[in-house]
C-alpha positions in Angstrom: 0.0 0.0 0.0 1.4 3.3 -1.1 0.2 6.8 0.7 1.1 10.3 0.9 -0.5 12.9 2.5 0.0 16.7 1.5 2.4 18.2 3.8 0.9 21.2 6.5 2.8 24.3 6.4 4.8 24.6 10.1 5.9 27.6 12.1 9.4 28.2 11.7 11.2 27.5 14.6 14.9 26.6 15.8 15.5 22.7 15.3 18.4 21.1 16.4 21.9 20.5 15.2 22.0 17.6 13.0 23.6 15.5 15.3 21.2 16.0 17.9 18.4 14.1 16.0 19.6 11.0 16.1 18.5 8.1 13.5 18.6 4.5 13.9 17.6 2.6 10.5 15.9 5.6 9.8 13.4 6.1 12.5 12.4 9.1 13.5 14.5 10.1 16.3 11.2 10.7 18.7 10.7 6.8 18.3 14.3 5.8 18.4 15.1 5.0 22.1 18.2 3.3 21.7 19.3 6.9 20.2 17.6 9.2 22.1 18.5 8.3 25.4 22.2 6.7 24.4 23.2 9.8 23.3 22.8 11.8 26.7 25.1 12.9 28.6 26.6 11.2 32.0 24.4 12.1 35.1 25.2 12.2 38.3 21.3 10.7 39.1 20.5 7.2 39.8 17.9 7.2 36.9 18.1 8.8 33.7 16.2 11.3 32.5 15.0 11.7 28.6 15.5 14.6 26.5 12.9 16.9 25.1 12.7 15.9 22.0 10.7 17.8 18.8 8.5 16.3 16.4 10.9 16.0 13.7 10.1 12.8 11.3 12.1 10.7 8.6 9.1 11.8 6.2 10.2 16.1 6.6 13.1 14.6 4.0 11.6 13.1 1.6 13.1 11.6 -1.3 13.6 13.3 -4.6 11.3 12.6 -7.3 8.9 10.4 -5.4 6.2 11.0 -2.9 7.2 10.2 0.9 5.4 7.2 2.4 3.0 8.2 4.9 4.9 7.9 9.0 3.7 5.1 11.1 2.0 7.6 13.5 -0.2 8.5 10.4 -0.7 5.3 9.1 -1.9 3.7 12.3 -5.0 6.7 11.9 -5.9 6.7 8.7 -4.8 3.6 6.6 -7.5 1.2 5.6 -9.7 4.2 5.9 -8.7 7.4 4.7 -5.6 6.3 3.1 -7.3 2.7 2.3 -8.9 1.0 -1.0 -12.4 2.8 -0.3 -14.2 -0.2 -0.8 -13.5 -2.0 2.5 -15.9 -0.4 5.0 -19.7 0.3 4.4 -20.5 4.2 2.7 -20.0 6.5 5.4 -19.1 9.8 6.2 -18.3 9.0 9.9 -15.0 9.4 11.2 -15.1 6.2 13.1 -15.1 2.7 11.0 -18.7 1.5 11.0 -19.3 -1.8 12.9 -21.0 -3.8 10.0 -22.3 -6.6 11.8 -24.4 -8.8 9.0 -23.2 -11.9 8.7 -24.5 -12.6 5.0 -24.1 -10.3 2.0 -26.9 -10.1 -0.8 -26.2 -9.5 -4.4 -28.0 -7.2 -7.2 -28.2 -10.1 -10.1 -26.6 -13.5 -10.7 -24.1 -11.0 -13.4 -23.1 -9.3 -9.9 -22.7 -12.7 -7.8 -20.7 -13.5 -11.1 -18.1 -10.9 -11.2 -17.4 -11.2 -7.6 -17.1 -14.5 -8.0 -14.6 -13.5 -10.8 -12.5 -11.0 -8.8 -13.6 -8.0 -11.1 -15.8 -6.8 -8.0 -14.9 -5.8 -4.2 -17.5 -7.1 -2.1 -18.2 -9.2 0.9 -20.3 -12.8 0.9 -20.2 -14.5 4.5 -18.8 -13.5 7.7 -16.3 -16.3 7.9 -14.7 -15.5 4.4 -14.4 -11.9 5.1 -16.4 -8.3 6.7 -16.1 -4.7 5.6 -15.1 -3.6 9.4 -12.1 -6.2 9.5 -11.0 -5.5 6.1 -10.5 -2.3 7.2 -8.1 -3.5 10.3 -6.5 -6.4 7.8 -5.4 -3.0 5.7 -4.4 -0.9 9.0 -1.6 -3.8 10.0 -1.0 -4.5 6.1 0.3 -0.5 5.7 2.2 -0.9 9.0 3.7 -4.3 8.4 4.8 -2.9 4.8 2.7 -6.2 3.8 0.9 -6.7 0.9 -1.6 -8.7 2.7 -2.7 -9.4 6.2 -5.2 -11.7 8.0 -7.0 -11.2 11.3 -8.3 -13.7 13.4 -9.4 -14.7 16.5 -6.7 -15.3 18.5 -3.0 -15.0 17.8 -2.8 -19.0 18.6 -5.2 -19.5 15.7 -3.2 -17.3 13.2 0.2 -19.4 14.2 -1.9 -22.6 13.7 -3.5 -21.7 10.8 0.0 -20.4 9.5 1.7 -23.7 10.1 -0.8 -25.9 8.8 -1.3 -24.1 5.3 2.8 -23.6 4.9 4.3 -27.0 6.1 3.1 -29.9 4.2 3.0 -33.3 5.0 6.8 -34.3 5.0 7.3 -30.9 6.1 10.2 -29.8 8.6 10.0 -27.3 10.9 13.0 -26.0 12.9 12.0 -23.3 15.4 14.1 -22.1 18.5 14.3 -23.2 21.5 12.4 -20.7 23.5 9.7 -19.8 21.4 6.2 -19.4 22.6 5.6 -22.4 24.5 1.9 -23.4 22.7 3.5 -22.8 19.5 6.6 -25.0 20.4 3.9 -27.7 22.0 1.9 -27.7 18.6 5.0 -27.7 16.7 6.4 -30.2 18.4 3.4 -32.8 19.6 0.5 -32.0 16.6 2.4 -31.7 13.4 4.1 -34.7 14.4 0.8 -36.7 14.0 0.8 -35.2 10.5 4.2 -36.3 9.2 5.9 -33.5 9.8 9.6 -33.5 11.4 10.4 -30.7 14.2 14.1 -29.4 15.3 14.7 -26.9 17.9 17.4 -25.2 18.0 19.4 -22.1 20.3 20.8 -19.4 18.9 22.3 -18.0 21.9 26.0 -17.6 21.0 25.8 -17.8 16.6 23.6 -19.4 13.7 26.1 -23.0 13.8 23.1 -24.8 15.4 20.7 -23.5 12.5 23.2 -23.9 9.6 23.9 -27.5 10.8 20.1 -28.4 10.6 19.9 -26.4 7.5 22.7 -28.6 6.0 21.1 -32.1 7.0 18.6 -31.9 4.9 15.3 -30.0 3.5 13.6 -27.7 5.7 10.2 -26.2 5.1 10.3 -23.2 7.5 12.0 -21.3 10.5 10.0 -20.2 13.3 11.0 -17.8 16.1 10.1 -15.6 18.4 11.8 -12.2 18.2 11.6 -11.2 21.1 11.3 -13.8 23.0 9.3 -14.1 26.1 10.8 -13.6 29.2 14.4 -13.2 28.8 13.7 -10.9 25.4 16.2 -12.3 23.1 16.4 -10.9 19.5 17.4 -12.6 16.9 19.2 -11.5 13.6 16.3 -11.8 11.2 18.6 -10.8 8.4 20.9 -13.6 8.6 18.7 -16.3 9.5 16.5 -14.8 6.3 20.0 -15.4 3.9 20.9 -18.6 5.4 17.3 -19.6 5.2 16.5 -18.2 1.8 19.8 -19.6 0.2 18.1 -23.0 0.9 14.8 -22.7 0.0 13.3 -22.4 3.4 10.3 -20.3 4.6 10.9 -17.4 7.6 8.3 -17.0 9.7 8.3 -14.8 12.6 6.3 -14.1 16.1 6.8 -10.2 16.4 4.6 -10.0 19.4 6.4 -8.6 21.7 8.0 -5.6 19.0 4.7 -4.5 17.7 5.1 -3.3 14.3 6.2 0.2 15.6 9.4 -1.5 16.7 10.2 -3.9 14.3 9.5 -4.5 10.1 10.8 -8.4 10.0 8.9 -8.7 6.3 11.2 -8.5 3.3 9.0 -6.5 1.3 9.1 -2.5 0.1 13.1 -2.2 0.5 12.6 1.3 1.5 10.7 0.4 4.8 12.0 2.5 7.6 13.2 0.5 10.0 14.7 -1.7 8.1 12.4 -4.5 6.1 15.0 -7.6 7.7 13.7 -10.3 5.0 10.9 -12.5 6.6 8.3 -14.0 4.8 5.6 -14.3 7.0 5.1 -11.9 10.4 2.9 -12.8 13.2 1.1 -11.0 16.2 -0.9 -11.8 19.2 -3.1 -8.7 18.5 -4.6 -8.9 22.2 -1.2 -7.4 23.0 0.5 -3.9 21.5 -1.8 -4.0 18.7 -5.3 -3.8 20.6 -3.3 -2.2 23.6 -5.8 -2.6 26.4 -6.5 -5.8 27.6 -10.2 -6.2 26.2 -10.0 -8.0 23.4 -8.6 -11.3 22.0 -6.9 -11.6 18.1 -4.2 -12.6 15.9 -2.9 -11.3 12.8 -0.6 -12.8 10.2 0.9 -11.0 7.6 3.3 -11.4 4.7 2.8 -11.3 0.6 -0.5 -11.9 -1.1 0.5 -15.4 -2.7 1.5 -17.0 1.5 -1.7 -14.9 3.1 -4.1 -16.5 0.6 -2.7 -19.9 1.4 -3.1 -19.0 5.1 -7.0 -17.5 4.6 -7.8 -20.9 2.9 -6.4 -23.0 5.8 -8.1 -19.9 8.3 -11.8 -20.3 6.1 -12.1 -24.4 7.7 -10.7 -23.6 11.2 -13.1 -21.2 11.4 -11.3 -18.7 13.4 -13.1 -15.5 12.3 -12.7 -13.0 14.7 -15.7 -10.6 14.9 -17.1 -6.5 13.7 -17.3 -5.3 17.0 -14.0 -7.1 18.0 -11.8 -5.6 14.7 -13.5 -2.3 15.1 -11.9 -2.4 19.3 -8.8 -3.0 17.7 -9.1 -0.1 15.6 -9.6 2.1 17.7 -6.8 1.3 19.8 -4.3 1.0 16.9 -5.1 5.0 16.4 -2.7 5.1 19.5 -0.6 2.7 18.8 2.7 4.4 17.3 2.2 6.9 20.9 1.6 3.8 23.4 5.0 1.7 22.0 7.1 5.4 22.3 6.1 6.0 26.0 6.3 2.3 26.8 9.7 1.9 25.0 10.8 5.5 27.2 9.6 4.1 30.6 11.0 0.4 30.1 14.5 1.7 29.0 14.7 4.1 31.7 13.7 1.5 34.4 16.2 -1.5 32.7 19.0 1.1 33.6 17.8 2.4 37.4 17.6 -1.5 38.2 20.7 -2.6 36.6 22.1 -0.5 39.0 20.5 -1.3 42.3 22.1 -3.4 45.0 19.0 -5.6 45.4 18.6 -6.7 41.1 21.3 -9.3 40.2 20.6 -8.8 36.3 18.1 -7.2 33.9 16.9 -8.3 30.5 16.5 -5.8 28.5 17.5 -5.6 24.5 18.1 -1.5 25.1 20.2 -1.7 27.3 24.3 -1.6 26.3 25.2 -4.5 28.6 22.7 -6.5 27.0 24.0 -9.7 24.5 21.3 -8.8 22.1 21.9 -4.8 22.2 23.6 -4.8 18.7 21.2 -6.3 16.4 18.3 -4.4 18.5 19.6 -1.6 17.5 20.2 -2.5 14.3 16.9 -4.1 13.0 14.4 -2.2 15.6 13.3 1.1 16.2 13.1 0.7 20.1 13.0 -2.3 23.2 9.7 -2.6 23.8 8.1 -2.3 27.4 8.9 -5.8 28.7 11.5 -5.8 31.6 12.7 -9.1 32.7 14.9 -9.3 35.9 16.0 -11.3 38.9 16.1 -10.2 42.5 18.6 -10.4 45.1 16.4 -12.8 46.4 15.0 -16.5 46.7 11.2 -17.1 45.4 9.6 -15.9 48.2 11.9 -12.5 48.6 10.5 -12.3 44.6 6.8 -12.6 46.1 7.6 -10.0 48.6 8.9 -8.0 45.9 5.8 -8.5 44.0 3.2 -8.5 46.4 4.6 -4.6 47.7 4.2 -3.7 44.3 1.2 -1.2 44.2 1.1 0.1 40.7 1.8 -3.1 38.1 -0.7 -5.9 38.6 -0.2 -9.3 38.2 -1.2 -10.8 35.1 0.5 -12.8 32.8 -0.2 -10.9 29.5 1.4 -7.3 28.3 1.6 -4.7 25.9 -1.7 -2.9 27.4 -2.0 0.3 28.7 -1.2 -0.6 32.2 1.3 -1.7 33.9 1.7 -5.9 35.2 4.3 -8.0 36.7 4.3 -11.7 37.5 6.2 -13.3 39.5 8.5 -16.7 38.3 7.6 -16.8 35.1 6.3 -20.3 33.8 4.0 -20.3 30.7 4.7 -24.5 30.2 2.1 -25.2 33.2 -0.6 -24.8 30.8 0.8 -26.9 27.7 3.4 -29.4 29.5 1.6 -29.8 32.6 3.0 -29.3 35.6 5.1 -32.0 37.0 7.2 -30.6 33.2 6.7 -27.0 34.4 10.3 -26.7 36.9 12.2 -28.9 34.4 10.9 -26.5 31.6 11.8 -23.2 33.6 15.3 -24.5 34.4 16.1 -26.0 30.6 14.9 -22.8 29.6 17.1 -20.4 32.4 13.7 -19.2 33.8 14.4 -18.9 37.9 12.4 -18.6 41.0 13.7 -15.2 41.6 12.6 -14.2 38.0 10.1 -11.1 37.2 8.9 -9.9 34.2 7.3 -6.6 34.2 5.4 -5.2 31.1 5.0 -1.6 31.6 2.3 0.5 30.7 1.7 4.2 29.6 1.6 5.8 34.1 3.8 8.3 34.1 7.2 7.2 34.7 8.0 9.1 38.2 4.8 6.7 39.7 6.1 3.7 38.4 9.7 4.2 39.5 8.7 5.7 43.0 6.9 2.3 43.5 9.2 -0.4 42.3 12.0 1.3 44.7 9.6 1.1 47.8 8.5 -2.5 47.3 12.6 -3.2 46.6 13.1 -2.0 50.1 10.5 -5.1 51.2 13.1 -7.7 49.8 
């Protein structure tokens, strides 16, 4: 999807030096937080403090002799509407997408049943095959995803199944790390199986050996990863598993939950895609998290070229995972925020990863943005900013991680994230659901999860209330 808006004519006023605006993969620098707070200054505080930073955008440059694509911040509003086909939502002047909750479309004449049949007509025909008001989100994420297609659904476990199943054939193999989402790696692992399809799971903690071994042995249908991964927010380098990949005829497909597409473009499509377009070939979301942003609703989005989306819908039509109107039209609504939740969130996580790296009672922090971090290179390299997920491990044993929990007054404990506020849970263990749990402690220790482990996904409070509080329930350790 290609749009431009006509540019508003802006006061002058004083911008700052060049170096000042700092750019990483060419995201503005209000949305870069590895930049923005990198480049300050030593203080003598215990926590830093951001700059104020201006409005300036990648898009005030725009390239010579073409049109500049519309900013995130403006897609997230206005594509799929405004900026969209004009055929996807019902005839409106309203601002707000209408919530076009028929279930069955009529025609004018079998000639008009015909030509949509045919493709030389836009229109809708049952609710499980397609609706105006979630065309109209399958565009939004499409424009911010650089995708040429994308399909909603009703949860983001429906879009990974749904995903597998129509791209891995019987025969199939699937390598997918280690610490991927632990349903996914349960279905990879346990249900494809039952179809004739071969799993491998590898780490890619120290290189890409383990993958280029497995890629060597023999034919592999697809890679699957998480990046970032949940809890200990690994990233991994989607550009050089897309080459190694690629070279050998292998699919890349990969969970982006926890980046939301603010932070991250993993898809290999529209080179000029700021940041970077790293070379995947399918993307997925959870869309309960960033996308929707406020813990009310539950979806899943997959996106990627038109030829791998319309295998997917097939696969997506007999599951029957159709998420509904008035559920698309919540998520629209909150991805009009999106672009300004995933900057503030980004803001407050950094700034807390670095105030608890250094105090006495946090052994270690997980936190791509932060320097000390393994992963902090190709964070900065292929995303825009760290997200708001926190991982870290107190002084402590399980119970001084309660404590630490339990004094918490702001962040409440629940075990999903990206919403608008604030939650923390304790010990992390997502395999109690999947593995059972007499699997559950051997899962957490295989997987360096330990009982002193929190995971905080911070919201949009302001960061002062957030900070104030974690300190006082650090003092009940």
């Amino acid at each position: 999807m290609k749009a431009s808006l006509p540019r508003r004519q802006r006061m002058d006023r004083p911008r700052r030096s060049p170096a000042a605006v700092q750019l990483v993969a060419g995201v503005d620098a209000a949305d870069d937080m590895f930049g923005s707070l990198a480049g300050c200054p030593p203080r003598p505080l215990e926590y830093p403090v951001v700059p104020d930073l201006d409005d300036y955008d990648v898009d005030d440059a725009p390239v010579a002799g073409r049109p500049a694509p519309a900013s995130d911040k403006t897609l997230a509003v206005h594509a799929g509407e405004k900026l969209g086909s004009g055929a996807a939502a019902a005839e409106t002047d309203s601002i707000a997408t209408p919530i076009v909750g028929g279930t069955t479309h009529w025609f004018r004449d079998s000639a008009d049943l015909i030509a949509f049949r045919e493709g030389r007509r836009r229109s809708f025909e049952y609710g499980r095959y397609g609706n105006p008001t979630v065309k109209v989100l399958e565009e939004k994420i499409s424009a911010l995803e650089r995708a040429e297609a994308t399909l909603v659904t009703s949860s983001g476990m429906n879009a990974i199944v749904a995903t597998l199943l129509a791209l891995v054939p019987p025969g199939g193999h699937v390598v997918a790390t280690a610490d991927c989402y632990s349903e996914a790696r349960a279905f990879i692992r346990d249900k494809l199986s039952n179809m004739g399809i071969t799993s491998t799971f590898v780490d890619l903690d120290d290189d890409m050996e383990a993958l280029e071994s497995v890629l060597d042995e023999g034919e592999v249908t697809m890679f699957y990863a998480d990046s970032m991964t949940n809890p200990h927010l690994k990233v991994v380098d989607v550009t050089r598993v897309a080459e190694l990949c690629h070279r050998r005829g292998a699919l890349v497909c990969i969970d982006s939950t926890l980046a939301s597409p603010i932070n991250q473009k993993p898809l290999a499509l529209g080179a000029d895609v700021k940041p970077l377009a790293l070379g995947a070939d399918v993307v997925l979301h959870s869309a309960t998290k960033y996308i929707a942003g406020h813990h009310d609703v539950i979806a899943g989005c997959v996106s990627g070229s038109e030829a791998l989306v319309s295998r997917i819908r097939t696969w997506h039509h007999d599951l029957g995972g159709a998420i509904s109107p008035n559920a698309a039209y919540m998520i629209i609504r909150g991805l009009k925020t999106l672009a300004l939740r995933v900057q503030a969130q980004n803001r407050t996580a950094l700034r807390m990863a670095r105030l608890l790296e250094k105090h006495p009672k946090i052994e270690r922090v997980y936190y791509p943005g932060l320097e000390s971090s393994p992963w902090h290179g190709v964070a900065t390299r292929q995303m825009a900013g760290a997200g708001g997920v926190v991982g870290l491990e107190v002084a402590s044993d399980m119970r001084g991680a309660m404590r630490f929990v339990d004094a918490l007054e702001l962040p409440l404990i629940a075990t999903s994230l990206g919403g608008c506020e604030s939650l923390k849970i304790t010990h992390e263990c997502e395999y109690g659901r999947t593995e059972g749990k007499g699997k559950c402690d051997e899962e957490k220790a295989k997987n360096g999860i330990k009982d002193n482990f929190v995971r905080f996904s911070f919201g949009i409070e302001k960061f002062e209330d957030l900070r104030d509080d974690i300190l006082q329930a650090l003092g009940k350790i």
